[in-house]
GROMACS .gro file of C-alpha atoms in nm:
model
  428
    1UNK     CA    1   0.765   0.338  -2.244
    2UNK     CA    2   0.389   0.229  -2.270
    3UNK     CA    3   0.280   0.134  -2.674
    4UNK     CA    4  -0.074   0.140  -2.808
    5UNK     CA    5  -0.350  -0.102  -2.627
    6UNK     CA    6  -0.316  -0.243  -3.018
    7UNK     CA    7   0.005  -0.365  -2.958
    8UNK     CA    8  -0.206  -0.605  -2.655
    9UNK     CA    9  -0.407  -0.772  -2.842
   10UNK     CA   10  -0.201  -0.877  -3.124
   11UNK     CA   11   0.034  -1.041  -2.821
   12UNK     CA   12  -0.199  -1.135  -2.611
   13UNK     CA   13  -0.235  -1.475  -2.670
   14UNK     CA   14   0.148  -1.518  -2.679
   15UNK     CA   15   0.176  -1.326  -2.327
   16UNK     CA   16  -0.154  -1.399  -2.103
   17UNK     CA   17   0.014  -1.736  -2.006
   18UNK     CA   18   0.367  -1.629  -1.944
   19UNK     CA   19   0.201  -1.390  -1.706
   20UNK     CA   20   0.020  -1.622  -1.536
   21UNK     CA   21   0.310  -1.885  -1.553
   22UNK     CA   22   0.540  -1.572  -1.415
   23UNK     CA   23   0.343  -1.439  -1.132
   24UNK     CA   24   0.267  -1.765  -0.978
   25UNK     CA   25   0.633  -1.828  -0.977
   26UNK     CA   26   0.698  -1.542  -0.827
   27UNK     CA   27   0.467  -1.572  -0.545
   28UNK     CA   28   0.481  -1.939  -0.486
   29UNK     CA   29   0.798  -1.929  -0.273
   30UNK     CA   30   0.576  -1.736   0.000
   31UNK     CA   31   0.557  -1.909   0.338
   32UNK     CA   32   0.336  -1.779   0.659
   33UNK     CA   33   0.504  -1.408   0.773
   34UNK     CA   34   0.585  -1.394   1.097
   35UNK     CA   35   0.534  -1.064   1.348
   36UNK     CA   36   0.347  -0.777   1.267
   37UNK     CA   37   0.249  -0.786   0.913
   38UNK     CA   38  -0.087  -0.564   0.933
   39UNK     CA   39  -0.284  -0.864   0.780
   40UNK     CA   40  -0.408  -0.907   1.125
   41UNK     CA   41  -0.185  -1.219   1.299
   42UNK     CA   42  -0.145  -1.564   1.228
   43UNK     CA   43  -0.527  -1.747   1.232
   44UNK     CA   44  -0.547  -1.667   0.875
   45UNK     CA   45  -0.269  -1.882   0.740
   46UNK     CA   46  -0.472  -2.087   0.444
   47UNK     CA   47  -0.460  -1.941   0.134
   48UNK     CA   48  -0.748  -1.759  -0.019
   49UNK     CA   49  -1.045  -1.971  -0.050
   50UNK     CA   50  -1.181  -2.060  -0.416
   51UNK     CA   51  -1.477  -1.783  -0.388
   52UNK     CA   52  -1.636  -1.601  -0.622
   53UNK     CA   53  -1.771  -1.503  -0.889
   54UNK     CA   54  -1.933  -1.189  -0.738
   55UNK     CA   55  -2.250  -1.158  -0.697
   56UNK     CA   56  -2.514  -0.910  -0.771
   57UNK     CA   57  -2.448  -0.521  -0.594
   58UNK     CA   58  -2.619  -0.517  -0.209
   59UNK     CA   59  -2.748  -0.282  -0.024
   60UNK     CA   60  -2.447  -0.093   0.036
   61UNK     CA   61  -2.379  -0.108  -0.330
   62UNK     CA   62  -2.074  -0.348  -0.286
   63UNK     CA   63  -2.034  -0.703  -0.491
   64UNK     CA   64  -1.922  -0.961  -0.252
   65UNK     CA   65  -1.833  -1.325  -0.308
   66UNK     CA   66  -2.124  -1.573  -0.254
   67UNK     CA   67  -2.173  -1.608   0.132
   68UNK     CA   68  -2.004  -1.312   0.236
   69UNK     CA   69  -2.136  -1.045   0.411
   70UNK     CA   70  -2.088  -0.619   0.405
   71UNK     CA   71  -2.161  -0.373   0.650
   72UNK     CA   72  -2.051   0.005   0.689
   73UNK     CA   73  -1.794   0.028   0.986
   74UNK     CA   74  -1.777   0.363   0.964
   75UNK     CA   75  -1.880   0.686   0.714
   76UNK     CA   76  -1.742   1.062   0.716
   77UNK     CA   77  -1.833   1.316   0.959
   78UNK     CA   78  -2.070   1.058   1.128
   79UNK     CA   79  -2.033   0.913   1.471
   80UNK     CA   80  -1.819   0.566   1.476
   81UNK     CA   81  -2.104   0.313   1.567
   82UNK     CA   82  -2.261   0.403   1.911
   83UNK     CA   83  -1.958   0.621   2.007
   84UNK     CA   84  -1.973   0.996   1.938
   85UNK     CA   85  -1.584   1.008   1.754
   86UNK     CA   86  -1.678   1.154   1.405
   87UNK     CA   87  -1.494   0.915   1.126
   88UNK     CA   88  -1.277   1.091   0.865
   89UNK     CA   89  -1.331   1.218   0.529
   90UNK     CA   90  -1.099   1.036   0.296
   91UNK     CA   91  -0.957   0.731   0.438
   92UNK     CA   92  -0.661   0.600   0.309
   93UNK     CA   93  -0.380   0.357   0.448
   94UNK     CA   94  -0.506   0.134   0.701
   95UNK     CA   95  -0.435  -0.181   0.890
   96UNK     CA   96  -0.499  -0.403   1.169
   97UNK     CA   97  -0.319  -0.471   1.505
   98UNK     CA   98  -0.442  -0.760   1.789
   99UNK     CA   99  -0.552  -0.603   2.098
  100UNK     CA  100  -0.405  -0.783   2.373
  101UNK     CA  101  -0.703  -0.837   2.551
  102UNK     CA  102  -0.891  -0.927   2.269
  103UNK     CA  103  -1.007  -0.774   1.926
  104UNK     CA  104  -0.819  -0.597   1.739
  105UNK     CA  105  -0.712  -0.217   1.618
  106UNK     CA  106  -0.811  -0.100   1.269
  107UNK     CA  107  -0.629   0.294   1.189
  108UNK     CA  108  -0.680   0.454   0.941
  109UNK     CA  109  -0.513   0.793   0.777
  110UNK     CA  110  -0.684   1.127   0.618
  111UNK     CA  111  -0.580   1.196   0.289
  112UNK     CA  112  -0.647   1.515   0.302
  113UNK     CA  113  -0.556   1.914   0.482
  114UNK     CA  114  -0.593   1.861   0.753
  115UNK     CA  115  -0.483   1.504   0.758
  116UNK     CA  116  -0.403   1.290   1.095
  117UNK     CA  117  -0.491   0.887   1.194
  118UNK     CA  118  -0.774   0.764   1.366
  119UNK     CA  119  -0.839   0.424   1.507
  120UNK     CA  120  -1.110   0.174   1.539
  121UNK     CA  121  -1.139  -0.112   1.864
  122UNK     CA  122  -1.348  -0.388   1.820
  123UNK     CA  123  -1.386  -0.666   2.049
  124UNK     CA  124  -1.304  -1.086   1.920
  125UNK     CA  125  -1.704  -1.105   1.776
  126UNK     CA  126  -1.595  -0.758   1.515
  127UNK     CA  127  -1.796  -0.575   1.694
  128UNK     CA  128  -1.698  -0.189   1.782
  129UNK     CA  129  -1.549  -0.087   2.109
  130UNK     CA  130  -1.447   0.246   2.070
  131UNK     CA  131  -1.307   0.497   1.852
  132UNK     CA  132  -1.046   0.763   1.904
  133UNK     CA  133  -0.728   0.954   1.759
  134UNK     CA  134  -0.345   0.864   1.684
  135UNK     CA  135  -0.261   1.178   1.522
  136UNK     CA  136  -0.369   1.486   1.519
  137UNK     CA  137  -0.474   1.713   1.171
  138UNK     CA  138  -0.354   1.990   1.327
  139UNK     CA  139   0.018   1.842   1.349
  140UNK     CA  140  -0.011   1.662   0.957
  141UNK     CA  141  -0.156   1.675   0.618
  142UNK     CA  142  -0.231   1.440   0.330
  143UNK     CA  143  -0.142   1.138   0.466
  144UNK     CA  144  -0.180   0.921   0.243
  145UNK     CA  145  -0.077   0.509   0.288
  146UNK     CA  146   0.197   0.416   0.523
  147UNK     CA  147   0.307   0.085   0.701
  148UNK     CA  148   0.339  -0.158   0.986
  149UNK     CA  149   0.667  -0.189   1.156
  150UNK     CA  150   0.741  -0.541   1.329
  151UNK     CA  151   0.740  -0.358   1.675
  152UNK     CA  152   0.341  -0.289   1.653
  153UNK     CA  153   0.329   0.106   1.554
  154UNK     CA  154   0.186   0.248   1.226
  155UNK     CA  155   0.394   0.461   0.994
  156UNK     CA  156   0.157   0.745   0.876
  157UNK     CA  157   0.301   0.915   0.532
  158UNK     CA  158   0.243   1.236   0.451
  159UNK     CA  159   0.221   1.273   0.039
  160UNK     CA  160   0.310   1.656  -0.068
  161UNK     CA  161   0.698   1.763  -0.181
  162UNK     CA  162   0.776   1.809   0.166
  163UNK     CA  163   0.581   1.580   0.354
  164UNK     CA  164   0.742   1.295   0.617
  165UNK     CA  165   0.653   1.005   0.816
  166UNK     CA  166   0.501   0.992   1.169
  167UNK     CA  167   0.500   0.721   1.362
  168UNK     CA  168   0.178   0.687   1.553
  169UNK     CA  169   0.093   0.426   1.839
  170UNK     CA  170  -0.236   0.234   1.752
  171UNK     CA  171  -0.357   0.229   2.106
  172UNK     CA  172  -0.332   0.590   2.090
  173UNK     CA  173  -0.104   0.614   2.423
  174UNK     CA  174   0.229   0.731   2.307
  175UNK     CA  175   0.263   1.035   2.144
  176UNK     CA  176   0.316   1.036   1.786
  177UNK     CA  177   0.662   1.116   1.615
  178UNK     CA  178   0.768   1.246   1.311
  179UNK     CA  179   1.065   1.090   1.164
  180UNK     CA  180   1.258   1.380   0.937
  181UNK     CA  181   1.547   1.089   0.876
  182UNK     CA  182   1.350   0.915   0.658
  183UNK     CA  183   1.337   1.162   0.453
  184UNK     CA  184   1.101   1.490   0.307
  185UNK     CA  185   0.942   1.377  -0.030
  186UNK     CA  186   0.574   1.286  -0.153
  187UNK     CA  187   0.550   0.990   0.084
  188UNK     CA  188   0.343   0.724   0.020
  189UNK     CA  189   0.409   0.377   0.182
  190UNK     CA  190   0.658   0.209   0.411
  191UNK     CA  191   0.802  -0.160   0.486
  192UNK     CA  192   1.015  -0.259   0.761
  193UNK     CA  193   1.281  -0.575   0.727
  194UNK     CA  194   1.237  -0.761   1.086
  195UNK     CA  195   1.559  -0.880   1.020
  196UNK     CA  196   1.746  -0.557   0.978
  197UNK     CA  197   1.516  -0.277   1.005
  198UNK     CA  198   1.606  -0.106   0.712
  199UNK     CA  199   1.299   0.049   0.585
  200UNK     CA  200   1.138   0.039   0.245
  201UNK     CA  201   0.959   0.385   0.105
  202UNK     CA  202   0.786   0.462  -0.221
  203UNK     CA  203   0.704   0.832  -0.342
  204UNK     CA  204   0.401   0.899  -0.544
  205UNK     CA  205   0.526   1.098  -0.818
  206UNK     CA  206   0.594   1.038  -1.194
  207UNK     CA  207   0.936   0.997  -1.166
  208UNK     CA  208   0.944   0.923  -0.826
  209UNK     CA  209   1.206   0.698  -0.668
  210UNK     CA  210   1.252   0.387  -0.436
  211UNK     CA  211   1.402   0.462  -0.076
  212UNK     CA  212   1.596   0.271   0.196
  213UNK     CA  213   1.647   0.439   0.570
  214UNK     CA  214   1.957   0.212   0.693
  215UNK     CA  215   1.943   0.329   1.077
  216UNK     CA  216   2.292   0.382   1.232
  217UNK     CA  217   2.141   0.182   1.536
  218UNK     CA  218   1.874  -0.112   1.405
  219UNK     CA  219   1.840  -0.262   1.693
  220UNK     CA  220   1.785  -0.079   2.071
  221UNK     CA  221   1.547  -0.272   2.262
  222UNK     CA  222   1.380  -0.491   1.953
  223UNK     CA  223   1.368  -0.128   1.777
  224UNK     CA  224   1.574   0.059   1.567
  225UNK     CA  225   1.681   0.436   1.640
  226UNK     CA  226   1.559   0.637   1.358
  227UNK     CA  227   1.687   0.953   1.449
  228UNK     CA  228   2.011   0.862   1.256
  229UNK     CA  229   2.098   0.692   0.993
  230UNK     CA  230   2.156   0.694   0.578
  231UNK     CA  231   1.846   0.781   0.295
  232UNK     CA  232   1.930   0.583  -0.011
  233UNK     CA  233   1.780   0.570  -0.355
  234UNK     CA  234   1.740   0.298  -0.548
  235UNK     CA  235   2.005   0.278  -0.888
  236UNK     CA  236   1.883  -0.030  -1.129
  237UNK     CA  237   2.192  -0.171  -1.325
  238UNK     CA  238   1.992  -0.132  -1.655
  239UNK     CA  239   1.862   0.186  -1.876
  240UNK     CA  240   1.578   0.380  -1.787
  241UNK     CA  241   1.452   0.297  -2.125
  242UNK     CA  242   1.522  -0.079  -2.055
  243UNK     CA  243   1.346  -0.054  -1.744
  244UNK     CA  244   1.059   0.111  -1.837
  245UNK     CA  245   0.984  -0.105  -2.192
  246UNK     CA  246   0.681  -0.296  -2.199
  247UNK     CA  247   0.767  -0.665  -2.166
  248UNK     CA  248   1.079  -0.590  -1.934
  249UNK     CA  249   1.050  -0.796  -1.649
  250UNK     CA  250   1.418  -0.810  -1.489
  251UNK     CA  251   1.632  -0.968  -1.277
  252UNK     CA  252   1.864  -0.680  -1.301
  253UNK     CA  253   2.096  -0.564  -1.002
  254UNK     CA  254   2.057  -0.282  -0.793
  255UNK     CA  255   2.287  -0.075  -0.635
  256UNK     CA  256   2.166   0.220  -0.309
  257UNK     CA  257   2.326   0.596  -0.337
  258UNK     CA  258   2.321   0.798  -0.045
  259UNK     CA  259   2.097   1.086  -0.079
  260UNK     CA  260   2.278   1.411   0.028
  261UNK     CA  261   2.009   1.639   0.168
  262UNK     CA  262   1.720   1.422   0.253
  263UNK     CA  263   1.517   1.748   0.382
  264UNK     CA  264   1.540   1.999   0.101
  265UNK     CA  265   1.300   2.253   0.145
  266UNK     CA  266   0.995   2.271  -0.063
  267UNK     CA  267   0.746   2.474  -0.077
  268UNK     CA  268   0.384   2.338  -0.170
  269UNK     CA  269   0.248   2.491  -0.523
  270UNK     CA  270   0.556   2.672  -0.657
  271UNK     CA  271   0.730   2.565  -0.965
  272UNK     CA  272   1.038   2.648  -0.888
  273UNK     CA  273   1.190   2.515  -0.524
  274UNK     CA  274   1.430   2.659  -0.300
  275UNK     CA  275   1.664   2.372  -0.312
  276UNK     CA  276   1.666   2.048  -0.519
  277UNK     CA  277   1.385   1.775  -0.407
  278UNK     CA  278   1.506   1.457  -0.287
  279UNK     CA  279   1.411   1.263  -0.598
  280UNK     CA  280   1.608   1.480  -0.797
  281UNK     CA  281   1.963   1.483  -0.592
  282UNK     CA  282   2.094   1.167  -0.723
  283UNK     CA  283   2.051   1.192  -1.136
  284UNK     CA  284   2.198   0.808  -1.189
  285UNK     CA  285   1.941   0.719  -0.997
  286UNK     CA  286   1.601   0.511  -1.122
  287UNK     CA  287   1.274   0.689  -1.177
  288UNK     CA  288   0.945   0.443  -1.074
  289UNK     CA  289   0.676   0.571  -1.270
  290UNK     CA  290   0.384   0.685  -0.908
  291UNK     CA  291   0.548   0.442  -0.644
  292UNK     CA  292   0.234   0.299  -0.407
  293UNK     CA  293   0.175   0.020  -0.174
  294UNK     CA  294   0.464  -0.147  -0.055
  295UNK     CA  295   0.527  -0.450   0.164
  296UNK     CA  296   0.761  -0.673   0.320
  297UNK     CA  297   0.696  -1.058   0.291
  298UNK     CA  298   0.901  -1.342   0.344
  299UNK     CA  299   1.256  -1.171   0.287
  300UNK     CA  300   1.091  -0.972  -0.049
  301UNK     CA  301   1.013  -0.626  -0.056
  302UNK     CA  302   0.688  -0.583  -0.308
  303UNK     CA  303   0.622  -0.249  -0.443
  304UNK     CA  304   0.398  -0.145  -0.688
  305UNK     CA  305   0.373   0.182  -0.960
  306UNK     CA  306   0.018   0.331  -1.087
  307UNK     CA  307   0.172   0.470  -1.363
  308UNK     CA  308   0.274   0.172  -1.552
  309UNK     CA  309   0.070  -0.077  -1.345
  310UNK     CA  310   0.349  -0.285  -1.211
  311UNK     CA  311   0.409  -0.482  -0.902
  312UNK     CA  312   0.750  -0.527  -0.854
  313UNK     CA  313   0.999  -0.774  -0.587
  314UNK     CA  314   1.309  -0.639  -0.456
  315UNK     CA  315   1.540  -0.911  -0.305
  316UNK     CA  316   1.750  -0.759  -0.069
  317UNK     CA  317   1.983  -1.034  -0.019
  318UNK     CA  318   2.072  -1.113  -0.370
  319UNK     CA  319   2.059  -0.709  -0.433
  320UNK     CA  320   1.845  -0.759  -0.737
  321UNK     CA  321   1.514  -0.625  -0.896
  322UNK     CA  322   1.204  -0.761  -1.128
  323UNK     CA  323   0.883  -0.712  -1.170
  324UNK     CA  324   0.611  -1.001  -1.140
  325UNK     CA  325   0.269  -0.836  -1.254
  326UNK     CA  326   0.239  -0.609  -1.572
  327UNK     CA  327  -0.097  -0.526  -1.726
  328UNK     CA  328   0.062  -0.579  -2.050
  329UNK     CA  329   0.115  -0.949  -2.000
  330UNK     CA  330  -0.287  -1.006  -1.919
  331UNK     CA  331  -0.451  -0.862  -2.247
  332UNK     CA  332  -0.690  -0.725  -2.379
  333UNK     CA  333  -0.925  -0.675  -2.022
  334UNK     CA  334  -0.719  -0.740  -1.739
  335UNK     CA  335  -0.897  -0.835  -1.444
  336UNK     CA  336  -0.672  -0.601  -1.245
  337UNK     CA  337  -0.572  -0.295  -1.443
  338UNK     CA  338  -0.483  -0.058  -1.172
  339UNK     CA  339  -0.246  -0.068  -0.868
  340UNK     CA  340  -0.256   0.083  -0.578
  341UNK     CA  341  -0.218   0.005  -0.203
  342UNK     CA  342  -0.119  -0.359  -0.135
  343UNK     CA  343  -0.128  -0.625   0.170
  344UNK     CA  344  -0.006  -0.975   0.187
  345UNK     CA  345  -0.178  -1.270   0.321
  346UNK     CA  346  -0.019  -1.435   0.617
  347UNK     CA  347  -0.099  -1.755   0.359
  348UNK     CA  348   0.110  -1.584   0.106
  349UNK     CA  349  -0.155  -1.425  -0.159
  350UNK     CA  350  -0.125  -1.056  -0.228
  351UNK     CA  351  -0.409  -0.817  -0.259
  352UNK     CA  352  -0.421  -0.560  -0.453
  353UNK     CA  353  -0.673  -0.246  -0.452
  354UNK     CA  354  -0.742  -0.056  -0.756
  355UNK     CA  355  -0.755   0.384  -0.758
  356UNK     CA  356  -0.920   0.465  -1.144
  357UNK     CA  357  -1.143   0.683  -1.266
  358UNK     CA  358  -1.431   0.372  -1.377
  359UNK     CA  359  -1.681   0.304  -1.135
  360UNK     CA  360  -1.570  -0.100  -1.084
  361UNK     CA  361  -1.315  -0.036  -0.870
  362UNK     CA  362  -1.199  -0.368  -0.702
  363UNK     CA  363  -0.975  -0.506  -0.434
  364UNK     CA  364  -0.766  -0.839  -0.616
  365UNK     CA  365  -0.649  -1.120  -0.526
  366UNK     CA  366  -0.265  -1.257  -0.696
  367UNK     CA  367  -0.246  -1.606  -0.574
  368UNK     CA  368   0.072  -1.829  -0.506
  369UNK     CA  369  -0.075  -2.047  -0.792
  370UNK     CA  370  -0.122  -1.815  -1.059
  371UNK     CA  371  -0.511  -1.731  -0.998
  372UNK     CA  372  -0.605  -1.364  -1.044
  373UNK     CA  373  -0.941  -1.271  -0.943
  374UNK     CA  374  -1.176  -0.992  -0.753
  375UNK     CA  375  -1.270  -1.025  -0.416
  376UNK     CA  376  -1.500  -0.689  -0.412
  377UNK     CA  377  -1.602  -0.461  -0.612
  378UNK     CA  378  -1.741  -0.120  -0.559
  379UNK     CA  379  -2.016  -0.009  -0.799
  380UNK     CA  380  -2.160   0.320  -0.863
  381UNK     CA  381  -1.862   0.495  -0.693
  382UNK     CA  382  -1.678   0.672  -0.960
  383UNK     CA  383  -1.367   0.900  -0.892
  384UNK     CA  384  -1.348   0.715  -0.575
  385UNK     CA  385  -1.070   0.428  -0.448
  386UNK     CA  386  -0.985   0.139  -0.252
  387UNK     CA  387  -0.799   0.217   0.044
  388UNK     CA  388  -0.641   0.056   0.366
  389UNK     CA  389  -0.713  -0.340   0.302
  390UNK     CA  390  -0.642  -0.491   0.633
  391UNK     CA  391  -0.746  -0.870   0.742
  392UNK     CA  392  -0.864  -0.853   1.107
  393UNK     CA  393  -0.656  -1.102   1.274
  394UNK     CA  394  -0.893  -1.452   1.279
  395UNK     CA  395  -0.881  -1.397   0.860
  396UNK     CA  396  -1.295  -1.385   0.892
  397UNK     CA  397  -1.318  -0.964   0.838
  398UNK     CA  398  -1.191  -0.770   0.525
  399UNK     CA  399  -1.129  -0.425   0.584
  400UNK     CA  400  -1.114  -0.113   0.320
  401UNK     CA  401  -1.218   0.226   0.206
  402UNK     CA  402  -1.409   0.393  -0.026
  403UNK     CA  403  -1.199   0.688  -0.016
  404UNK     CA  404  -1.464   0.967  -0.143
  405UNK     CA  405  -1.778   0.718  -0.164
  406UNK     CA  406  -2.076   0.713  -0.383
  407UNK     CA  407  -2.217   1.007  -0.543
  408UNK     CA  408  -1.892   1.246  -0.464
  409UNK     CA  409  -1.758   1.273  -0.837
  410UNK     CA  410  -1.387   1.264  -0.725
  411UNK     CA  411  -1.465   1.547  -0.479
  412UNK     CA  412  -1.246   1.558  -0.172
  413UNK     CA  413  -1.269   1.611   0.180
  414UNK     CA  414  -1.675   1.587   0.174
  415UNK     CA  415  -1.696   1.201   0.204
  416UNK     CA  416  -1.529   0.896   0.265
  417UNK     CA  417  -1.713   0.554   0.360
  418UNK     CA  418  -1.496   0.216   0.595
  419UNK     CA  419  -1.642  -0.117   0.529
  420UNK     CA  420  -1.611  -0.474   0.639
  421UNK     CA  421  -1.662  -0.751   0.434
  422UNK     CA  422  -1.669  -1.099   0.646
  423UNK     CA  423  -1.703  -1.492   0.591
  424UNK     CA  424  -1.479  -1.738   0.475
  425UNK     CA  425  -1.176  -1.613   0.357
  426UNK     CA  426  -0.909  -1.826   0.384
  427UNK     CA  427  -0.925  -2.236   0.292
  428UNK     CA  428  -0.723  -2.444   0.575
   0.00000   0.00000   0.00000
C-alpha cells in the first residue's frame, strides 16, 4: 500500500542510502550475458561510461550526454530513410539482433489496432539498409513490449484481456507464430532462461500477475517446443499486504501454481467475461501492481511494476523473490520515478525507460555500483514514452522511441518518432 509523498521526506535521509547501498548490491553480482540478450552482442562489455550531466535540448528536442550525438531513425507514416517502407505509429518494444553479414536488426512493435512488427537493417557504420515487416497488423493488435529468446527470434506481446504472443523472425523470412500456450492475458514482456527455457511473462494490469511457460520439450534442436507445456503463476510466501508495503523489500519464497485454463475467452470492452481471466483463476496467487519490462540476466529474472515503481529479481534457483529499486527509498525527487520497459547491459547495468504523464521523460541508467543517473531525456513530449531501448551490437548506438512524439498530447495512432543516440557508451 503506497502512503503520502509526506511520509518521503521525513525518511528520506534515513532511506536514500540504504537504497543506494541495496541496489548496487543487488546488481553488482552481474557478469557479461552470454547469447542473445537484445543489448546487441558482446563489443559492449564495459560498464556505462561516467557521462553526463545532460546537456542543453538539440535540435530534435532530445538532451544527450556531452559528446553524444541524436538523429531520427525513423518517424510515423514516413518513409524509413531512402527506402519507401512507411515506419509505424506508436512504437513500442524493440531490440537489436547482429546481422550475419554485418550490421545489425532493430524491430520494433505497434502499440496500437492494428498492431504488427517492423524491422530496421543497417549496415556495421549504423547506417540504414532497408526496412520491411515481421508481422502483419492485419494478423495482431496492441502489441505492446515483448522479448528476445536465446535462439535469435523476437517475442511480440499483444496487451488486451485476450491478447498472446507471436513469435516473429527478425530477418523477416519465417513466418510468424502465435504461441496460445503461453497463455491469453494483457501481455506485456517476455524472458527466456538459456539454461532451461522456461519463459518469464509480465501482464500489464493492476493486479496483474507473474507467469512461467515450463515447455514439456525445452530443448529440440537448441529450441524448446512451445506448443505444450504448463502456464504458472507466481504465489509469494508472504501477504499481499506484506508485499505490497512501502519499505518491503523481500527475500521471501515463491512457489508456481498451474493455471487451469490459460485461454479463457474474453471479450474486449465488456465488464463482465464469458469465463474467468487468467489472472483471476488462481486466487492464492500474487497480484504485481502493472507488470512491464522484464529480462533475463545472469541466472536473475528482473521485472519491473508501474504501479508501485518497483524493479524486482526473481532467483530461480534459490526459488525466491525481492525487490532492488523502490521510489520510496530515493526521496523526495527521484531521479527515476517511473518504470517501464527495461534492458540490461552486456556490462551488467540496467536501463530503465520512464512512461509518465511530465514532459522529462528519460531512459536511466542503475549501475552495478550504486550510480543512478539519466542517459536521455525527452523534452517537450508530454503524454508520450520511452520505448524499445536496444544497444546496437558495437555498444556505440542507443536505440528508443518516442511512442506518440512531440506535440501529440497522449493521442494515439497519429505519431510515433525512433531515434538513435551514439558515442561513447560503455568505459573498457
Amino acid at each position: 500500500m503506497r502512503t503520502s509523498f509526506n511520509r518521503r521526506q521525513v525518511l528520506k535521509f534515513g532511506v536514500h542510502g540504504l537504497g543506494l547501498l541495496a541496489l548496487g548490491q543487488a546488481l553488482a553480482g552481474c557478469g557479461g550475458s552470454s547469447g542473445a540478450d537484445g543489448t546487441g552482442g558482446s563489443a559492449a562489455r564495459g560498464q556505462l561510461s561516467r557521462i553526463g550531466p545532460l546537456g542543453a535540448p538539440d535540435a530534435n528536442g532530445l538532451r544527450v550526454p556531452p559528446g553524444f550525438t541524436c538523429r531520427v531513425i525513423a518517424q510515423a507514416n514516413r518513409p524509413v530513410g531512402n527506402t519507401l517502407f512507411l515506419w509505424h505509429t506508436d512504437p513500442d518494444g524493440g531490440a537489436v539482433y547482429p546481422h550475419p553479414e554485418g550490421g545489425w536488426i532493430y524491430v520494433s512493435n505497434r502499440e496500437f489496432l492494428p498492431g504488427g512488427v517492423n524491422a530496421i537493417r543497417f549496415d556495421a557504420q549504423g547506417e540504414i539498409v532497408s526496412a520491411y515487416n515481421i508481422l502483419p497488423g492485419l494478423l495482431t493488435r496492441i502489441n505492446c513490449a515483448g522479448g528476445v529468446t536465446p535462439w535469435g527470434t523476437w517475442m511480440s506481446c499483444e496487451e488486451w484481456d485476450g491478447g498472446t504472443v507471436w513469435e516473429c523472425d527478425p530477418f523477416g523470412i519465417a513466418l510468424p507464430q502465435q504461441h496460445l500456450s503461453l497463455g491469453s492475458f494483457a501481455h506485456e514482456a517476455v524472458a527466456v532462461d538459456p539454461a532451461t527455457h522456461i519463459l518469464y511473462l509480465t501482464e500489464d494490469q493492476g493486479d496483474g500477475r507473474f507467469y512461467r511457460f515450463v515447455p514439456d520439450t525445452p530443448n529440440v534442436g537448441a529450441r524448446p517446443d512451445l506448443s505444450r507445456g504448463r502456464l504458472q503463476v507466481m504465489q509469494v510466501q508472504a501477504t499481499q499486504q506484506e508485499v505490497d508495503t512501502e519499505g518491503s523489500r523481500g527475500p521471501w519464497s515463491v512457489r508456481w501454481l498451474d493455471v487451469p485454463n490459460p485461454n479463457p475467452a474474453q471479450l474486449p470492452g465488456l465488464p463482465i467475461q464469458p469465463q474467468t481471466p487468467t489472472r483471476q483463476q488462481v486466487p492464492e496467487s500474487t497480484a504485481f501492481d502493472g507488470g512491464e519490462g522484464l529480462w533475463y540476466h545472469e541466472g536473475i529474472v528482473y521485472f519491473s511494476t508501474k504501479g508501485d515503481r518497483r524493479i524486482w529479481a526473481h532467483d530461480p534457483a534459490r526459488d525466491s523473490l525481492r525487490i532492488i529499486y523502490d521510489d520510496f527509498f530515493h526521496p523526495p525527487e527521484p531521479v527515476l520515478d517511473s518504470v517501464d520497459n527495461i534492458v540490461f547491459t552486456p556490462g551488467g547495468d540496467l536501463i530503465v525507460v520512464e512512461d509518465k504523464s511530465e514532459a522529462n521523460q528519460q531512459a536511466v541508467a542503475l549501475t552495478r555500483d550504486g550510480r543512478i543517473f539519466p542517459i536521455i531525456e525527452l523534452v517537450g513530449q508530454d503524454g508520450s514514452e520511452v520505448t524499445g531501448p536496444a544497444f546496437s551490437p558495437d555498444g556505440r548506438h542507443f536505440y528508443f522511441s518516442s511512442q506518440r512524439g512531440p506535440g501529440a498530447n497522449g493521442q494515439s495512432g497519429t505519431a510515433g518518432i525512433t531515434y538513435c543516440v551514439s558515442g561513447p557508451w560503455f568505459a573498457p
